[in-house]
Short mmCIF file of C-alpha atoms in Angstrom, two decimals:
data_model
loop_
_atom_site.label_atom_id
_atom_site.label_comp_id
_atom_site.label_asym_id
_atom_site.label_seq_id
_atom_site.Cartn_x
_atom_site.Cartn_y
_atom_site.Cartn_z
CA UNK A 6 128.45 124.41 66.00
CA UNK A 7 132.03 124.15 67.19
CA UNK A 8 134.64 123.63 64.52
CA UNK A 9 136.92 121.85 66.96
CA UNK A 10 136.82 118.18 67.97
CA UNK A 11 137.30 117.48 71.66
CA UNK A 12 140.60 115.70 72.23
CA UNK A 13 140.20 112.24 73.74
CA UNK A 14 142.28 109.06 73.60
CA UNK A 15 139.03 107.07 73.81
CA UNK A 16 137.27 108.74 70.88
CA UNK A 17 137.77 105.70 68.65
CA UNK A 18 136.99 102.94 71.17
CA UNK A 19 135.04 100.16 69.47
CA UNK A 20 133.32 96.99 70.63
CA UNK A 21 134.46 93.67 69.16
CA UNK A 22 132.38 90.55 69.63
CA UNK A 23 134.19 87.22 69.82
CA UNK A 24 133.45 84.43 67.40
CA UNK A 25 130.26 82.53 68.04
CA UNK A 26 132.16 79.39 69.03
CA UNK A 27 134.07 81.44 71.63
CA UNK A 28 130.86 81.98 73.61
CA UNK A 29 128.04 79.77 74.89
CA UNK A 30 124.86 78.71 73.15
CA UNK A 31 121.79 76.79 74.33
CA UNK A 32 121.68 78.56 77.69
CA UNK A 33 118.39 78.56 79.58
CA UNK A 34 118.07 82.04 81.05
CA UNK A 35 115.79 82.60 84.03
CA UNK A 36 112.32 83.94 83.34
CA UNK A 37 112.11 85.80 86.66
CA UNK A 38 110.82 89.35 86.35
CA UNK A 39 113.07 90.62 89.18
CA UNK A 40 115.40 93.34 87.91
CA UNK A 41 119.06 92.35 88.24
CA UNK A 42 121.90 91.91 85.78
CA UNK A 43 121.22 88.10 85.58
CA UNK A 44 124.94 87.42 85.01
CA UNK A 45 128.12 88.03 87.01
CA UNK A 46 131.80 87.37 86.29
CA UNK A 47 135.11 86.78 88.04
CA UNK A 48 138.38 86.47 86.13
CA UNK A 49 137.86 82.67 85.93
CA UNK A 50 134.12 81.96 85.85
CA UNK A 51 130.73 83.39 85.04
CA UNK A 52 127.45 82.74 86.85
CA UNK A 53 124.07 82.93 85.14
CA UNK A 54 120.59 82.80 86.68
CA UNK A 55 119.12 79.61 85.23
CA UNK A 56 115.60 78.56 84.34
CA UNK A 57 115.33 75.35 86.36
CA UNK A 58 112.42 73.36 87.69
CA UNK A 59 112.11 72.22 91.29
CA UNK A 60 113.42 75.38 92.95
CA UNK A 61 116.04 77.93 92.03
CA UNK A 62 119.40 77.40 90.37
CA UNK A 63 122.18 79.18 88.54
CA UNK A 64 124.89 77.95 86.20
CA UNK A 65 128.64 78.29 86.75
CA UNK A 66 130.71 78.19 83.56
CA UNK A 67 134.37 78.79 82.61
CA UNK A 68 134.98 82.37 81.53
CA UNK A 69 134.66 82.91 77.75
CA UNK A 70 137.30 85.02 76.03
CA UNK A 71 136.56 87.07 72.89
CA UNK A 72 140.10 86.43 71.60
CA UNK A 73 140.55 82.70 72.21
CA UNK A 74 138.45 79.51 72.07
CA UNK A 75 136.91 77.93 75.14
CA UNK A 76 139.06 75.58 77.25
CA UNK A 77 140.06 72.41 75.39
CA UNK A 78 137.20 69.96 75.11
CA UNK A 79 134.58 72.34 76.46
CA UNK A 80 131.50 72.56 74.23
CA UNK A 81 130.28 75.88 72.89
CA UNK A 82 126.74 74.55 72.61
CA UNK A 83 125.88 73.44 76.10
CA UNK A 84 124.18 70.07 76.63
CA UNK A 85 120.63 70.09 77.90
CA UNK A 86 121.77 68.83 81.31
CA UNK A 87 124.68 70.63 82.95
CA UNK A 88 125.90 70.91 86.55
CA UNK A 89 123.96 73.63 88.36
CA UNK A 90 124.22 75.37 91.70
CA UNK A 91 120.92 74.38 93.22
CA UNK A 92 119.79 74.31 96.91
CA UNK A 93 117.62 77.44 96.67
CA UNK A 94 113.93 76.59 97.05
CA UNK A 95 112.89 79.66 95.03
CA UNK A 96 114.25 81.33 91.89
CA UNK A 97 117.78 82.74 92.11
CA UNK A 98 117.60 86.52 91.76
CA UNK A 99 121.22 87.68 91.91
CA UNK A 100 124.82 86.45 92.14
CA UNK A 101 128.13 88.15 92.89
CA UNK A 102 131.72 86.89 92.84
CA UNK A 103 134.19 87.64 95.60
CA UNK A 104 136.72 90.29 94.47
CA UNK A 105 139.45 88.41 96.39
CA UNK A 106 138.74 84.80 95.42
CA UNK A 107 137.76 84.03 91.84
CA UNK A 108 136.24 80.70 92.89
CA UNK A 109 133.80 82.02 95.53
CA UNK A 110 130.34 83.24 94.55
CA UNK A 111 127.29 84.31 96.57
CA UNK A 112 123.71 83.85 95.43
CA UNK A 113 120.44 85.44 96.52
CA UNK A 114 117.04 83.82 96.15
CA UNK A 115 113.34 84.33 96.33
CA UNK A 116 113.39 81.95 99.30
CA UNK A 117 115.04 84.57 101.54
CA UNK A 118 118.37 82.72 101.64
CA UNK A 119 121.88 83.66 100.60
CA UNK A 120 124.19 80.77 99.75
CA UNK A 121 127.97 80.78 99.39
CA UNK A 122 129.60 78.49 96.84
CA UNK A 123 133.20 77.50 96.08
CA UNK A 124 134.02 76.22 92.60
CA UNK A 125 136.47 73.40 91.97
CA UNK A 126 138.06 73.09 88.53
CA UNK A 127 137.47 69.34 88.66
CA UNK A 128 133.75 70.00 88.29
CA UNK A 129 134.30 70.73 84.60
CA UNK A 130 136.36 67.64 83.79
CA UNK A 131 134.86 65.44 81.09
CA UNK A 132 132.00 67.73 80.06
CA UNK A 133 130.15 66.34 77.04
CA UNK A 134 132.16 63.11 76.85
CA UNK A 135 130.59 59.65 76.63
CA UNK A 136 129.36 58.43 79.99
CA UNK A 137 129.64 61.88 81.57
CA UNK A 138 127.03 62.67 84.21
CA UNK A 139 126.51 66.17 85.59
CA UNK A 140 127.22 66.64 89.28
CA UNK A 141 125.55 69.67 90.84
CA UNK A 142 127.50 72.13 92.98
CA UNK A 143 126.96 72.17 96.74
CA UNK A 144 127.02 75.35 98.86
CA UNK A 145 129.65 75.77 101.56
CA UNK A 146 127.58 78.19 103.67
CA UNK A 147 123.93 79.12 104.08
CA UNK A 148 122.62 82.41 105.49
CA UNK A 149 119.00 82.84 106.52
CA UNK A 150 118.67 86.50 105.58
CA UNK A 151 114.95 87.22 105.63
CA UNK A 152 111.51 85.61 105.58
CA UNK A 153 111.03 87.46 102.31
CA UNK A 154 113.14 87.51 99.16
CA UNK A 155 116.80 88.53 98.96
CA UNK A 156 117.00 90.76 95.90
CA UNK A 157 120.70 91.64 95.71
CA UNK A 158 124.07 90.43 96.97
CA UNK A 159 127.23 92.54 96.81
CA UNK A 160 130.71 91.81 98.17
CA UNK A 161 132.71 94.53 99.91
CA UNK A 162 135.48 96.03 97.72
CA UNK A 163 138.30 96.13 100.33
CA UNK A 164 137.31 93.91 103.29
CA UNK A 165 137.48 90.15 102.92
CA UNK A 166 134.33 88.07 103.58
CA UNK A 167 131.99 91.06 104.01
CA UNK A 168 128.71 90.78 102.12
CA UNK A 169 125.75 93.14 101.69
CA UNK A 170 122.26 91.82 100.95
CA UNK A 171 119.02 93.66 100.21
CA UNK A 172 115.76 92.11 101.34
CA UNK A 173 112.06 92.29 100.66
CA UNK A 174 111.74 93.96 104.07
CA UNK A 175 113.29 97.08 102.48
CA UNK A 176 116.55 96.86 104.46
CA UNK A 177 120.18 96.12 103.64
CA UNK A 178 121.95 93.62 105.90
CA UNK A 179 125.72 93.28 106.28
CA UNK A 180 127.31 89.92 107.01
CA UNK A 181 130.65 88.55 108.14
CA UNK A 182 130.88 85.25 106.26
CA UNK A 183 133.08 83.82 109.00
CA UNK A 184 130.20 84.32 111.47
CA UNK A 185 127.02 84.23 109.38
CA UNK A 186 124.62 83.48 112.24
CA UNK A 187 123.63 87.11 112.76
CA UNK A 188 123.81 90.22 110.60
CA UNK A 189 126.54 92.67 111.62
CA UNK A 190 124.53 95.66 110.46
CA UNK A 191 121.03 96.53 109.25
CA UNK A 192 120.51 99.64 107.11
CA UNK A 193 116.95 100.91 106.95
CA UNK A 194 114.96 103.96 106.01
CA UNK A 195 113.77 102.73 102.62
CA UNK A 196 110.15 103.39 101.84
CA UNK A 197 109.79 100.74 99.15
CA UNK A 198 111.69 98.03 97.30
CA UNK A 199 115.46 98.49 97.01
CA UNK A 200 116.48 98.55 93.34
CA UNK A 201 120.29 98.58 93.43
CA UNK A 202 123.36 98.75 95.69
CA UNK A 203 126.85 100.16 95.14
CA UNK A 204 129.90 100.50 97.42
CA UNK A 205 132.37 103.34 97.01
CA UNK A 206 135.93 102.14 96.21
CA UNK A 207 137.01 101.90 99.87
CA UNK A 208 133.74 100.42 101.05
CA UNK A 209 133.03 103.11 103.62
CA UNK A 210 129.80 104.32 102.00
CA UNK A 211 126.99 102.28 100.47
CA UNK A 212 124.64 103.92 97.96
CA UNK A 213 121.16 102.60 97.25
CA UNK A 214 118.34 103.43 94.87
CA UNK A 215 114.77 102.70 95.85
CA UNK A 216 111.32 102.51 94.31
CA UNK A 217 110.33 105.53 96.42
CA UNK A 218 112.43 107.62 93.97
CA UNK A 219 115.14 108.47 96.52
CA UNK A 220 118.89 107.98 96.59
CA UNK A 221 120.42 107.12 99.96
CA UNK A 222 123.99 107.05 101.22
CA UNK A 223 124.83 104.94 104.28
CA UNK A 224 127.88 104.78 106.49
CA UNK A 225 127.31 101.19 107.64
CA UNK A 226 129.39 101.61 110.80
CA UNK A 227 127.78 104.89 111.88
CA UNK A 228 124.26 103.59 112.32
CA UNK A 229 121.27 102.17 110.52
CA UNK A 230 119.93 105.49 109.19
CA UNK A 231 121.19 107.04 105.94
CA UNK A 232 123.63 109.95 106.26
CA UNK A 233 122.34 111.47 103.02
CA UNK A 234 118.94 111.24 101.34
CA UNK A 235 118.16 112.94 98.05
CA UNK A 236 115.54 112.96 95.35
CA UNK A 237 116.38 110.69 92.43
CA UNK A 238 114.73 110.16 89.07
CA UNK A 239 111.06 111.07 88.76
CA UNK A 240 109.86 107.63 87.63
CA UNK A 241 109.54 104.61 89.90
CA UNK A 242 110.84 102.06 87.41
CA UNK A 243 114.30 100.50 87.50
CA UNK A 244 116.74 103.03 88.95
CA UNK A 245 120.39 101.92 89.20
CA UNK A 246 123.43 103.51 90.86
CA UNK A 247 127.19 103.18 90.38
CA UNK A 248 130.14 105.04 91.95
CA UNK A 249 132.32 107.03 89.57
CA UNK A 250 135.63 105.76 90.90
CA UNK A 251 137.23 107.67 93.77
CA UNK A 252 135.45 110.93 92.98
CA UNK A 253 132.68 112.48 95.07
CA UNK A 254 130.25 111.59 92.29
CA UNK A 255 127.76 108.83 91.65
CA UNK A 256 126.00 108.02 88.39
CA UNK A 257 122.44 106.77 88.20
CA UNK A 258 120.08 105.59 85.51
CA UNK A 259 116.32 105.70 85.70
CA UNK A 260 113.16 107.14 84.21
CA UNK A 261 111.58 110.57 84.26
CA UNK A 262 107.91 111.15 85.12
CA UNK A 263 107.27 111.11 81.37
CA UNK A 264 109.01 107.70 81.08
CA UNK A 265 112.12 109.09 79.38
CA UNK A 266 115.22 107.02 80.07
CA UNK A 267 117.81 109.14 81.85
CA UNK A 268 121.39 109.05 83.09
CA UNK A 269 122.41 111.47 85.83
CA UNK A 270 125.45 112.52 87.87
CA UNK A 271 125.11 113.47 91.55
CA UNK A 272 127.47 115.16 94.01
CA UNK A 273 127.69 112.94 97.09
CA UNK A 274 128.20 115.74 99.63
CA UNK A 275 124.65 117.04 99.27
CA UNK A 276 123.20 114.61 96.69
CA UNK A 277 122.55 117.57 94.43
CA UNK A 278 122.13 116.87 90.75
CA UNK A 279 125.15 117.83 88.64
CA UNK A 280 124.08 116.63 85.21
CA UNK A 281 121.10 114.79 83.70
CA UNK A 282 120.87 113.59 80.13
CA UNK A 283 117.87 112.03 78.38
CA UNK A 284 118.70 108.89 76.43
CA UNK A 285 115.41 107.94 74.73
CA UNK A 286 111.89 106.75 75.52
CA UNK A 287 112.42 103.00 75.38
CA UNK A 288 111.00 100.96 78.25
CA UNK A 289 114.02 98.75 79.04
CA UNK A 290 115.94 99.37 82.27
CA UNK A 291 119.38 100.91 81.74
CA UNK A 292 122.30 99.06 83.38
CA UNK A 293 125.24 101.41 84.16
CA UNK A 294 128.87 100.25 84.36
CA UNK A 295 131.83 102.44 85.28
CA UNK A 296 135.47 101.86 84.36
CA UNK A 297 138.51 103.66 85.72
CA UNK A 298 139.15 105.02 82.23
CA UNK A 299 136.41 107.57 83.10
CA UNK A 300 133.98 105.83 80.78
CA UNK A 301 130.35 105.14 81.67
CA UNK A 302 128.76 102.25 79.76
CA UNK A 303 124.97 102.10 79.47
CA UNK A 304 123.28 98.88 78.36
CA UNK A 305 119.50 98.76 78.15
CA UNK A 306 117.53 95.59 78.69
CA UNK A 307 115.87 94.71 75.41
CA UNK A 308 118.32 96.91 73.49
CA UNK A 309 120.81 95.58 71.01
CA UNK A 310 123.27 98.42 71.54
CA UNK A 311 125.65 99.55 74.28
CA UNK A 312 126.28 103.28 74.63
CA UNK A 313 129.39 104.66 76.24
CA UNK A 314 130.26 108.14 77.45
CA UNK A 315 133.46 109.76 78.65
CA UNK A 316 133.21 111.73 81.88
CA UNK A 317 135.07 115.04 82.00
CA UNK A 318 134.40 118.22 84.00
CA UNK A 319 130.98 117.00 85.17
CA UNK A 320 129.87 116.29 81.62
CA UNK A 321 129.18 113.05 79.78
CA UNK A 322 130.52 113.15 76.23
CA UNK A 323 129.15 110.43 73.93
CA UNK A 324 131.90 108.34 72.38
CA UNK A 325 130.17 105.73 70.23
CA UNK A 326 127.83 102.77 70.36
CA UNK A 327 128.29 99.05 70.08
CA UNK A 328 125.39 97.84 67.91
CA UNK A 329 123.95 94.38 67.58
CA UNK A 330 120.72 92.88 66.29
CA UNK A 331 120.49 90.58 69.33
CA UNK A 332 118.64 92.22 72.27
CA UNK A 333 120.27 91.74 75.66
CA UNK A 334 118.52 90.36 78.71
CA UNK A 335 121.38 91.00 81.10
CA UNK A 336 125.00 92.07 81.22
CA UNK A 337 128.06 92.29 83.42
CA UNK A 338 131.63 93.54 83.03
CA UNK A 339 134.86 91.68 83.74
CA UNK A 340 137.08 92.89 86.63
CA UNK A 341 139.78 95.02 85.04
CA UNK A 342 142.66 92.85 86.22
CA UNK A 343 141.42 90.16 83.80
CA UNK A 344 141.67 92.29 80.64
CA UNK A 345 143.91 91.48 77.68
CA UNK A 346 146.39 94.37 77.63
CA UNK A 347 148.17 93.00 74.56
CA UNK A 348 144.98 93.63 72.58
CA UNK A 349 144.50 97.15 74.05
CA UNK A 350 141.25 95.95 75.66
CA UNK A 351 140.04 98.52 78.21
CA UNK A 352 136.75 96.81 79.14
CA UNK A 353 134.96 93.55 78.49
CA UNK A 354 131.22 92.96 78.66
CA UNK A 355 129.39 89.65 78.91
CA UNK A 356 126.04 89.91 77.19
CA UNK A 357 123.16 87.53 77.83
CA UNK A 358 120.90 87.19 74.80
CA UNK A 359 117.85 84.94 74.42
CA UNK A 360 119.83 81.68 74.53
CA UNK A 361 123.49 82.68 74.33
CA UNK A 362 126.32 84.42 76.17
CA UNK A 363 128.65 86.64 74.16
CA UNK A 364 131.94 88.26 75.17
CA UNK A 365 132.41 91.81 73.83
CA UNK A 366 135.84 93.47 74.04
CA UNK A 367 136.07 97.27 73.98
CA UNK A 368 139.36 98.18 72.34
CA UNK A 369 141.40 101.34 71.90
CA UNK A 370 143.00 101.06 68.45
CA UNK A 371 146.78 101.35 68.83
CA UNK A 372 149.54 100.27 66.47
CA UNK A 373 152.25 99.83 69.09
CA UNK A 374 152.77 96.41 70.66
CA UNK A 375 154.18 97.86 73.89
CA UNK A 376 152.17 98.33 77.08
CA UNK A 377 149.93 101.41 76.82
CA UNK A 378 150.25 102.90 80.30
CA UNK A 379 148.03 105.90 79.50
CA UNK A 380 144.94 103.70 79.06
CA UNK A 381 145.66 101.24 81.86
CA UNK A 382 145.53 102.82 85.32
CA UNK A 383 146.16 100.34 88.16
CA UNK A 384 143.21 98.01 88.76
CA UNK A 385 141.76 96.70 92.03
CA UNK A 386 143.78 93.65 92.97
CA UNK A 387 142.76 90.27 94.38
CA UNK A 388 144.30 91.10 97.77
CA UNK A 389 142.00 92.43 100.50
CA UNK A 390 143.07 95.54 102.39
CA UNK A 391 141.10 94.61 105.53
CA UNK A 392 139.68 91.61 107.31
CA UNK A 393 135.99 91.50 108.16
CA UNK A 394 136.80 92.02 111.86
CA UNK A 395 138.89 95.10 111.07
CA UNK A 396 136.14 96.57 108.91
CA UNK A 397 133.41 96.12 111.49
CA UNK A 398 135.70 97.51 114.21
CA UNK A 399 135.87 100.79 112.29
CA UNK A 400 139.14 100.53 110.36
CA UNK A 401 139.38 101.92 106.84
CA UNK A 402 141.94 101.26 104.13
CA UNK A 403 142.24 102.15 100.45
CA UNK A 404 141.98 99.26 98.00
CA UNK A 405 145.13 97.45 96.97
CA UNK A 406 145.85 98.05 93.29
CA UNK A 407 147.67 95.90 90.78
CA UNK A 408 149.68 97.16 87.82
CA UNK A 409 148.43 95.63 84.59
CA UNK A 410 151.97 95.93 83.20
CA UNK A 411 154.02 93.94 85.72
CA UNK A 412 151.54 92.72 88.34
CA UNK A 413 153.04 94.72 91.19
CA UNK A 414 150.73 95.53 94.10
CA UNK A 415 150.38 99.00 95.59
CA UNK A 416 147.86 100.66 97.88
CA UNK A 417 145.55 103.18 96.32
CA UNK A 418 145.16 106.66 97.69
CA UNK A 419 142.21 107.48 99.89
CA UNK A 420 139.30 108.39 97.63
CA UNK A 421 137.84 111.85 97.51
CA UNK A 422 141.10 113.44 98.62
CA UNK A 423 141.01 115.85 95.66
CA UNK A 424 138.27 118.08 97.11
CA UNK A 425 140.26 118.61 100.31
CA UNK A 426 141.51 122.18 100.65
CA UNK A 427 144.79 123.15 102.33
CA UNK A 428 142.91 124.57 105.32
CA UNK A 429 139.62 122.73 105.62
CA UNK A 430 139.00 123.93 109.17
CA UNK A 431 139.25 127.58 108.19
CA UNK A 432 136.57 127.28 105.51
CA UNK A 433 133.70 125.30 107.01
CA UNK A 434 131.28 125.98 104.16
CA UNK A 435 133.24 124.11 101.46
CA UNK A 436 134.17 121.30 103.80
CA UNK A 437 130.52 120.48 104.38
CA UNK A 438 130.11 119.54 100.77
CA UNK A 439 133.55 118.16 100.09
CA UNK A 440 134.20 116.23 103.26
CA UNK A 441 131.00 114.22 103.29
CA UNK A 442 132.30 111.86 100.63
CA UNK A 443 135.40 111.30 102.72
CA UNK A 444 133.53 108.51 104.13
CA UNK A 445 136.56 107.07 102.50
CA UNK A 446 139.13 109.03 104.47
CA UNK A 447 141.25 106.36 106.06
CA UNK A 448 142.93 106.33 109.42
CA UNK A 449 146.03 104.30 110.09
CA UNK A 450 146.32 102.01 107.06
CA UNK A 451 146.77 104.96 104.71
CA UNK A 452 149.81 106.33 106.51
CA UNK A 453 152.39 104.22 104.75
CA UNK A 454 150.93 104.93 101.34
CA UNK A 455 150.00 108.55 101.83
CA UNK A 456 153.63 109.32 102.66
CA UNK A 457 154.58 108.52 99.10
CA UNK A 458 152.45 111.14 97.29
CA UNK A 459 153.79 113.99 99.48
CA UNK A 460 157.34 112.83 98.82
CA UNK A 461 157.66 114.87 95.61
CA UNK A 462 157.07 118.06 97.60
CA UNK A 463 160.53 118.08 99.20
CA UNK A 464 162.03 119.90 96.23
CA UNK A 465 165.42 120.40 97.95
CA UNK A 466 166.68 117.10 96.52
CA UNK A 467 167.34 118.45 93.03
CA UNK A 468 168.78 121.64 94.54
CA UNK A 469 171.18 119.81 96.79
CA UNK A 470 174.01 119.45 94.23
CA UNK A 471 173.72 123.12 93.17
CA UNK A 472 173.71 124.64 96.65
CA UNK A 473 176.81 123.04 98.00
CA UNK A 474 178.67 119.91 97.22
CA UNK A 475 180.74 120.07 100.39
CA UNK A 476 177.88 119.39 102.82
CA UNK A 477 175.85 116.54 101.32
CA UNK A 478 175.09 115.11 104.73
CA UNK A 479 173.46 118.40 105.80
CA UNK A 480 171.23 118.36 102.72
CA UNK A 481 170.28 114.73 103.38
CA UNK A 482 169.36 115.65 106.91
CA UNK A 483 167.25 118.56 105.69
CA UNK A 484 165.42 116.29 103.25
CA UNK A 485 164.79 113.73 105.99
CA UNK A 486 163.52 116.45 108.31
CA UNK A 487 161.18 117.72 105.59
CA UNK A 488 159.87 114.22 105.02
CA UNK A 489 159.21 113.74 108.73
CA UNK A 490 157.47 117.10 108.95
CA UNK A 491 155.44 116.30 105.84
CA UNK A 492 154.38 112.94 107.30
CA UNK A 493 153.40 114.60 110.58
CA UNK A 494 151.31 117.24 108.83
CA UNK A 495 149.68 114.60 106.64
CA UNK A 496 148.70 112.60 109.72
CA UNK A 497 147.30 115.72 111.42
CA UNK A 498 145.31 116.61 108.30
CA UNK A 499 143.94 113.08 108.15
CA UNK A 500 142.86 113.28 111.79
CA UNK A 501 141.19 116.63 111.12
CA UNK A 502 139.28 115.18 108.18
CA UNK A 503 138.13 112.27 110.31
CA UNK A 504 136.90 114.60 113.06
CA UNK A 505 135.03 116.73 110.50
CA UNK A 506 133.42 113.64 109.03
CA UNK A 507 132.35 112.36 112.46
CA UNK A 508 130.86 115.76 113.34
CA UNK A 509 128.93 115.82 110.08
CA UNK A 510 127.57 112.35 110.75
CA UNK A 511 126.45 113.49 114.21
CA UNK A 512 124.72 116.50 112.67
CA UNK A 513 122.94 114.26 110.17
CA UNK A 514 121.83 111.96 113.00
CA UNK A 515 120.45 114.90 114.96
CA UNK A 516 118.61 116.13 111.87
CA UNK A 517 117.16 112.68 111.22
CA UNK A 518 115.94 112.46 114.82
CA UNK A 519 114.46 115.95 114.53
CA UNK A 520 112.59 114.95 111.39
CA UNK A 521 111.23 111.85 113.14
CA UNK A 522 110.14 113.93 116.12
CA UNK A 523 108.45 116.47 113.87
CA UNK A 524 106.63 113.69 112.03
CA UNK A 525 105.39 112.26 115.33
CA UNK A 526 104.18 115.67 116.45
CA UNK A 527 102.38 116.25 113.18
CA UNK A 528 100.63 112.91 113.44
#
């Protein structure tokens, strides 16, 4: 055994549950057997699939905080009758909040419909007071998705008003909420029920897990067929997928053929397995959650604990566990821009127990009261980088990021740029595996932001005073020329990456058609 302890600033992260009165009690959680997280959160509200008679419904409640009480006058123990978001004729299976509007939420139901809702603060005025009568929420848009159920809804991470839905027909449909009459894209190829969806950070690639034990990657604007298909976990039960930030890696949870619960890391270029760890042999589905602190949280349905691992060099190093005697039925995590930085909170989970909702803060113990920049990388902001029309026309842009220190907005770098080599065209073999993830490589919108990272390369600036102090204008001109040349080369490299990506997609399409032709010949 090693005598050395691996250095990590997250080694002592601990979970802290808020006081009981800071959460909600007397909640009536849905009894649907469909496998979703049951709960979803924006930075202002939470939505919870509700057990309601006469059709489907979900509750919308003000966001609990583990450090402060609920809003003034709001009861911790909910009354038996509360305002609900009804209008579904079948049980609500999933909800998701818009990343760009904390008052807009989408719901998916067994009735094959997706409804869009907008929350008004006035809906919560007077809760629990004498003479108060609950007024249900009304949807602002209705989408007829499928004759069969809609199992999942997921907003796009960079384009405004773009929504993905999975259906009982084993397809994923993409929608422009401004024109919801017809789907803008249909992604097929699944052999069985779709179990989970996940966008990469720029929204250029959608990953799915399926009951047929396969993992699929789609470029929604390149066609309806997957651009990558790989073997997933050996068991058919409850596989989930999540992107590991802007890396060319995805993490999945699932079951082995022997019913062991597993967590695995996959390289997105070839969908080859990088790492698989066995958790235990419990039957509850594992829900994975990724944070930009390189921490993977795993919460099992029916478990009372939450495990968390730090990702480093394609390994998952266990950090600790949050333990509780209350088993969880569902869970979600708060968007990072809503965290309490003064309390050194790096993640916040909302846990649904039998009849309660608890807020759990994961904290890095620090003595200093100043902002801890090393544990707070910029978070996705509430500003979209693209409109729905721009996304469906083929444009790509990195997400806009917000500093948790001062609130300033910047554009993130294009994901998966790390694997790019200085001369990708000269070494085709590596680029086949490293450029496939560049589904995220962005065309025009990245130009203004990608000019900033190369800026440090013009080293002449610090040398200017030492070379000659009599010709400062010449040095300034040389620096400007270097910047222009650097920008030109960056643009050319970006174009080359885009061409490589398009060629790879064409190759994958040809291969898919060849496989279909071979299958027809065999039959």
